[in-house]
């Protein structure tokens, strides 16, 4: 479904990804984790076709990744870019006008669940509510590929658990492949099928989370900490 073959991406002289190869199957939730600066966001941008590899190939379905595929990729970016004078509901209607797969009813259900008032001006939203609005707009799309870059950033630790629960209930794993980049792996560990570890631009490991728990008898976070210590 999604494939990276020997992908290297540099920004100037700085390597963001080095010779990364990866194959992701449909219907699963993948987590990409690793310390800040390891290349997680770059990997998502490559899949979304927003940046191109210096060498190697990235494909989604049968096609090379390209910006024109945004109609089939729901992408929550690390950026916070809203049209500030809009009300929340204007942003929702704008997304509906842009994406054929956008589910208006689900968007308003999500807003209710996230306790965001549709009449509020975006410029008056708190940081946490901006994060929730970003998630709402992304999750209301039923795209075959969902890319979430640090979806919990800016959210209060107390609400993260309930947000992760709504996350899973709005995904349709019969039809969607989900890739979540996060440095806070413990927050989403319960919903992941597979975890991919990147360090300094290299893919160091890829594991089935359930097998990992059985094999090591520890949580994903504990395993990850031991993994980093051995590096
Ligand atoms: P992560 O998401 O894991 O924190 P990134 O993919 O954002 O990592 O970054 C990987 C590396 O590439 C870092 O060293 C970062 O500084 C560099 N990098 C990312 N984006 C840019 C950019 N637009 N210009 C220059 N360097 C960048
Ligand atoms: Mg990042």
Short mmCIF file of C-alpha atoms and ligand atoms in Angstrom, two decimals:
data_model
loop_
_atom_site.label_atom_id
_atom_site.label_comp_id
_atom_site.label_asym_id
_atom_site.label_seq_id
_atom_site.Cartn_x
_atom_site.Cartn_y
_atom_site.Cartn_z
CA UNK A 1 0.00 0.00 0.00
CA UNK A 2 2.73 2.45 1.07
CA UNK A 3 6.31 1.73 0.17
CA UNK A 4 9.63 3.47 0.69
CA UNK A 5 12.57 1.98 -1.17
CA UNK A 6 16.07 3.08 -0.21
CA UNK A 7 14.91 6.61 0.43
CA UNK A 8 17.44 9.31 1.25
CA UNK A 9 16.33 12.87 1.92
CA UNK A 10 18.68 15.73 2.70
CA UNK A 11 18.05 19.34 3.61
CA UNK A 12 21.23 21.02 2.43
CA UNK A 13 23.95 18.85 3.88
CA UNK A 14 21.74 17.63 6.71
CA UNK A 15 20.40 14.08 6.30
CA UNK A 16 16.77 13.77 7.36
CA UNK A 17 16.42 10.16 6.17
CA UNK A 18 19.14 7.74 5.12
CA UNK A 19 18.48 4.74 2.91
CA UNK A 20 15.08 4.08 4.50
CA UNK A 21 13.03 1.12 3.27
CA UNK A 22 9.59 0.33 4.57
CA UNK A 23 6.44 -1.39 3.48
CA UNK A 24 3.07 -0.68 5.10
CA UNK A 25 -0.02 -2.84 4.64
CA UNK A 26 -3.59 -1.58 4.47
CA UNK A 27 -5.90 -1.71 7.46
CA UNK A 28 -3.29 -1.18 10.14
CA UNK A 29 -2.26 1.54 12.55
CA UNK A 30 1.46 2.21 12.49
CA UNK A 31 3.36 4.35 14.96
CA UNK A 32 6.64 6.02 14.01
CA UNK A 33 8.64 6.97 17.00
CA UNK A 34 12.10 8.29 17.77
CA UNK A 35 13.62 11.36 19.42
CA UNK A 36 13.08 14.84 17.98
CA UNK A 37 14.97 15.39 14.74
CA UNK A 38 15.13 11.70 13.80
CA UNK A 39 13.15 12.03 10.58
CA UNK A 40 9.54 11.19 11.51
CA UNK A 41 7.93 14.28 10.00
CA UNK A 42 10.10 13.97 6.91
CA UNK A 43 8.82 10.45 6.38
CA UNK A 44 5.21 11.67 6.46
CA UNK A 45 5.98 14.58 4.12
CA UNK A 46 7.56 12.17 1.65
CA UNK A 47 4.46 9.96 1.71
CA UNK A 48 2.19 12.99 1.33
CA UNK A 49 4.29 14.05 -1.66
CA UNK A 50 5.18 17.39 -0.09
CA UNK A 51 8.91 16.73 -0.35
CA UNK A 52 10.72 14.45 -2.75
CA UNK A 53 13.54 12.01 -2.04
CA UNK A 54 17.09 12.76 -3.20
CA UNK A 55 17.34 9.10 -4.04
CA UNK A 56 15.06 6.09 -3.75
CA UNK A 57 11.32 5.91 -4.34
CA UNK A 58 8.13 6.48 -2.37
CA UNK A 59 4.88 4.98 -3.58
CA UNK A 60 1.31 5.04 -2.35
CA UNK A 61 -0.92 2.40 -3.89
CA UNK A 62 0.57 1.90 -7.33
CA UNK A 63 1.65 5.47 -7.85
CA UNK A 64 4.70 7.49 -6.91
CA UNK A 65 3.92 9.83 -4.01
CA UNK A 66 2.94 13.28 -5.26
CA UNK A 67 1.18 16.35 -3.97
CA UNK A 68 -1.73 15.66 -6.33
CA UNK A 69 -2.64 12.66 -4.16
CA UNK A 70 -3.81 14.91 -1.34
CA UNK A 71 -7.36 13.94 -2.28
CA UNK A 72 -6.69 10.42 -1.00
CA UNK A 73 -4.42 11.33 1.91
CA UNK A 74 -5.74 12.90 5.12
CA UNK A 75 -2.71 14.59 6.60
CA UNK A 76 -2.49 16.29 9.98
CA UNK A 77 0.65 18.39 9.69
CA UNK A 78 2.97 19.60 12.40
CA UNK A 79 2.04 23.12 11.33
CA UNK A 80 -0.81 25.10 12.77
CA UNK A 81 -2.27 26.89 9.78
CA UNK A 82 -5.79 28.18 10.04
CA UNK A 83 -7.50 31.14 8.50
CA UNK A 84 -7.78 33.12 11.71
CA UNK A 85 -10.91 35.22 10.95
CA UNK A 86 -12.92 32.04 10.27
CA UNK A 87 -15.27 30.59 12.82
CA UNK A 88 -14.75 26.92 13.65
CA UNK A 89 -17.77 25.92 11.55
CA UNK A 90 -16.44 27.91 8.57
CA UNK A 91 -13.28 25.79 8.68
CA UNK A 92 -15.46 22.68 8.72
CA UNK A 93 -17.47 23.83 5.67
CA UNK A 94 -14.28 24.85 3.92
CA UNK A 95 -12.85 21.34 4.39
CA UNK A 96 -16.11 19.87 3.12
CA UNK A 97 -15.78 21.96 -0.03
CA UNK A 98 -12.19 20.80 -0.55
CA UNK A 99 -12.41 17.07 0.10
CA UNK A 100 -14.97 14.72 -1.41
CA UNK A 101 -14.36 12.20 1.39
CA UNK A 102 -15.17 14.72 4.15
CA UNK A 103 -18.06 13.64 6.41
CA UNK A 104 -19.85 16.74 7.66
CA UNK A 105 -21.94 14.90 10.26
CA UNK A 106 -18.85 13.21 11.70
CA UNK A 107 -17.04 16.54 11.87
CA UNK A 108 -19.84 18.07 13.94
CA UNK A 109 -20.02 14.96 16.15
CA UNK A 110 -16.29 15.23 16.73
CA UNK A 111 -16.54 18.93 17.61
CA UNK A 112 -19.19 18.07 20.17
CA UNK A 113 -17.03 15.29 21.60
CA UNK A 114 -14.06 17.63 21.73
CA UNK A 115 -16.27 20.30 23.35
CA UNK A 116 -15.53 22.95 20.75
CA UNK A 117 -18.16 25.55 19.95
CA UNK A 118 -18.59 25.87 16.18
CA UNK A 119 -19.41 29.57 16.52
CA UNK A 120 -16.06 30.44 18.07
CA UNK A 121 -13.56 32.45 16.07
CA UNK A 122 -10.45 30.43 15.32
CA UNK A 123 -8.24 33.27 16.48
CA UNK A 124 -9.78 32.97 19.95
CA UNK A 125 -9.18 29.21 20.36
CA UNK A 126 -6.74 27.97 22.98
CA UNK A 127 -3.73 25.94 21.86
CA UNK A 128 -5.42 22.74 23.01
CA UNK A 129 -8.59 23.55 21.06
CA UNK A 130 -6.60 24.35 17.93
CA UNK A 131 -5.07 20.88 18.26
CA UNK A 132 -8.52 19.36 18.65
CA UNK A 133 -9.84 21.24 15.62
CA UNK A 134 -6.91 19.97 13.54
CA UNK A 135 -7.73 16.43 14.60
CA UNK A 136 -11.44 16.91 13.90
CA UNK A 137 -10.80 18.13 10.37
CA UNK A 138 -8.44 15.24 9.64
CA UNK A 139 -10.51 12.47 11.22
CA UNK A 140 -13.70 13.57 9.46
CA UNK A 141 -12.08 12.59 6.18
CA UNK A 142 -12.46 8.99 5.06
CA UNK A 143 -9.29 8.92 2.99
CA UNK A 144 -7.57 5.58 2.37
CA UNK A 145 -4.37 6.95 3.92
CA UNK A 146 -4.29 8.89 7.19
CA UNK A 147 -1.06 10.57 8.29
CA UNK A 148 -0.99 12.13 11.76
CA UNK A 149 2.07 14.11 12.75
CA UNK A 150 2.26 14.45 16.55
CA UNK A 151 -1.55 14.44 16.91
CA UNK A 152 -1.39 14.92 20.68
CA UNK A 153 0.97 17.87 20.72
CA UNK A 154 -0.48 20.87 22.51
CA UNK A 155 -3.15 18.77 24.20
CA UNK A 156 -3.52 18.65 27.95
CA UNK A 157 -2.24 15.29 29.31
CA UNK A 158 -5.55 14.83 31.14
CA UNK A 159 -7.58 14.79 27.92
CA UNK A 160 -5.19 12.75 25.82
CA UNK A 161 -6.64 9.41 26.79
CA UNK A 162 -10.17 10.35 25.76
CA UNK A 163 -8.86 11.89 22.54
CA UNK A 164 -6.98 8.72 21.67
CA UNK A 165 -10.25 6.83 22.22
CA UNK A 166 -12.15 9.08 19.85
CA UNK A 167 -9.30 8.77 17.41
CA UNK A 168 -9.76 5.02 17.18
CA UNK A 169 -13.55 5.22 17.00
CA UNK A 170 -13.46 7.56 13.99
CA UNK A 171 -10.96 5.52 11.99
CA UNK A 172 -12.25 2.88 9.63
CA UNK A 173 -9.60 0.20 9.59
CA UNK A 174 -11.41 -1.80 6.93
CA UNK A 175 -10.58 1.02 4.54
CA UNK A 176 -7.81 3.12 6.03
CA UNK A 177 -4.08 2.80 6.60
CA UNK A 178 -2.96 4.99 9.46
CA UNK A 179 0.51 6.29 10.23
CA UNK A 180 1.08 8.26 13.43
CA UNK A 181 4.37 10.04 14.10
CA UNK A 182 4.93 10.71 17.78
CA UNK A 183 7.71 11.04 20.30
CA UNK A 184 5.14 10.24 23.00
CA UNK A 185 4.71 6.58 22.19
CA UNK A 186 3.18 5.61 25.54
CA UNK A 187 0.13 7.80 24.89
CA UNK A 188 -0.93 5.87 21.80
CA UNK A 189 0.59 2.47 22.42
CA UNK A 190 -2.79 0.81 23.04
CA UNK A 191 -4.04 1.56 19.53
CA UNK A 192 -0.94 0.65 17.51
CA UNK A 193 -0.55 -2.53 15.51
CA UNK A 194 3.05 -1.92 14.54
CA UNK A 195 5.81 0.39 15.70
CA UNK A 196 8.62 1.77 13.56
CA UNK A 197 11.66 3.22 15.30
CA UNK A 198 13.72 5.91 13.57
CA UNK A 199 17.00 7.24 14.93
CA UNK A 200 19.15 9.82 13.16
CA UNK A 201 17.35 9.31 9.87
CA UNK A 202 17.62 5.52 9.90
CA UNK A 203 14.86 3.01 10.37
CA UNK A 204 16.22 0.95 13.23
CA UNK A 205 13.39 -1.46 13.86
CA UNK A 206 9.81 -2.37 12.95
CA UNK A 207 7.79 -4.55 15.28
CA UNK A 208 4.35 -5.91 15.80
CA UNK A 209 3.31 -4.35 19.12
CA UNK A 210 1.47 -7.39 20.44
CA UNK A 211 4.35 -9.74 19.63
CA UNK A 212 6.74 -7.29 21.23
CA UNK A 213 4.72 -7.30 24.46
CA UNK A 214 4.61 -11.09 24.48
CA UNK A 215 8.29 -11.48 23.66
CA UNK A 216 9.59 -8.93 26.17
CA UNK A 217 6.75 -8.85 28.70
CA UNK A 218 6.96 -5.07 28.93
CA UNK A 219 5.09 -2.06 27.61
CA UNK A 220 6.13 -0.50 24.34
CA UNK A 221 7.57 2.49 26.21
CA UNK A 222 9.75 0.27 28.43
CA UNK A 223 10.94 -1.67 25.41
CA UNK A 224 11.72 1.56 23.59
CA UNK A 225 13.73 2.95 26.51
CA UNK A 226 15.84 -0.22 26.70
CA UNK A 227 16.24 -0.09 22.92
CA UNK A 228 17.58 3.48 23.08
CA UNK A 229 19.96 2.60 25.92
CA UNK A 230 21.53 -0.14 23.83
CA UNK A 231 22.16 2.24 20.93
P1 LIG B 1 11.26 14.60 13.59
O1 LIG B 1 9.91 14.77 13.02
O2 LIG B 1 11.58 13.19 13.94
O3 LIG B 1 11.50 15.52 14.75
P2 LIG B 1 12.19 15.84 11.12
O4 LIG B 1 11.79 14.93 10.02
O5 LIG B 1 11.38 17.05 11.35
O6 LIG B 1 12.33 14.99 12.46
O7 LIG B 1 13.68 16.32 10.88
C1 LIG B 1 14.74 15.45 10.55
C2 LIG B 1 16.01 16.27 10.33
O8 LIG B 1 15.87 17.08 9.18
C3 LIG B 1 16.34 17.20 11.50
O9 LIG B 1 17.74 17.24 11.64
C4 LIG B 1 15.82 18.53 11.03
O10 LIG B 1 16.56 19.59 11.59
C5 LIG B 1 16.04 18.45 9.51
N1 LIG B 1 15.01 19.23 8.81
C6 LIG B 1 13.70 18.94 8.74
N2 LIG B 1 13.03 19.84 7.97
C7 LIG B 1 13.96 20.72 7.53
C8 LIG B 1 13.91 21.88 6.69
N3 LIG B 1 12.77 22.30 6.13
N4 LIG B 1 15.09 22.54 6.46
C9 LIG B 1 16.23 22.11 7.01
N5 LIG B 1 16.35 21.02 7.79
C10 LIG B 1 15.24 20.33 8.06
MG1 LIG B 2 8.31 15.89 13.72
#
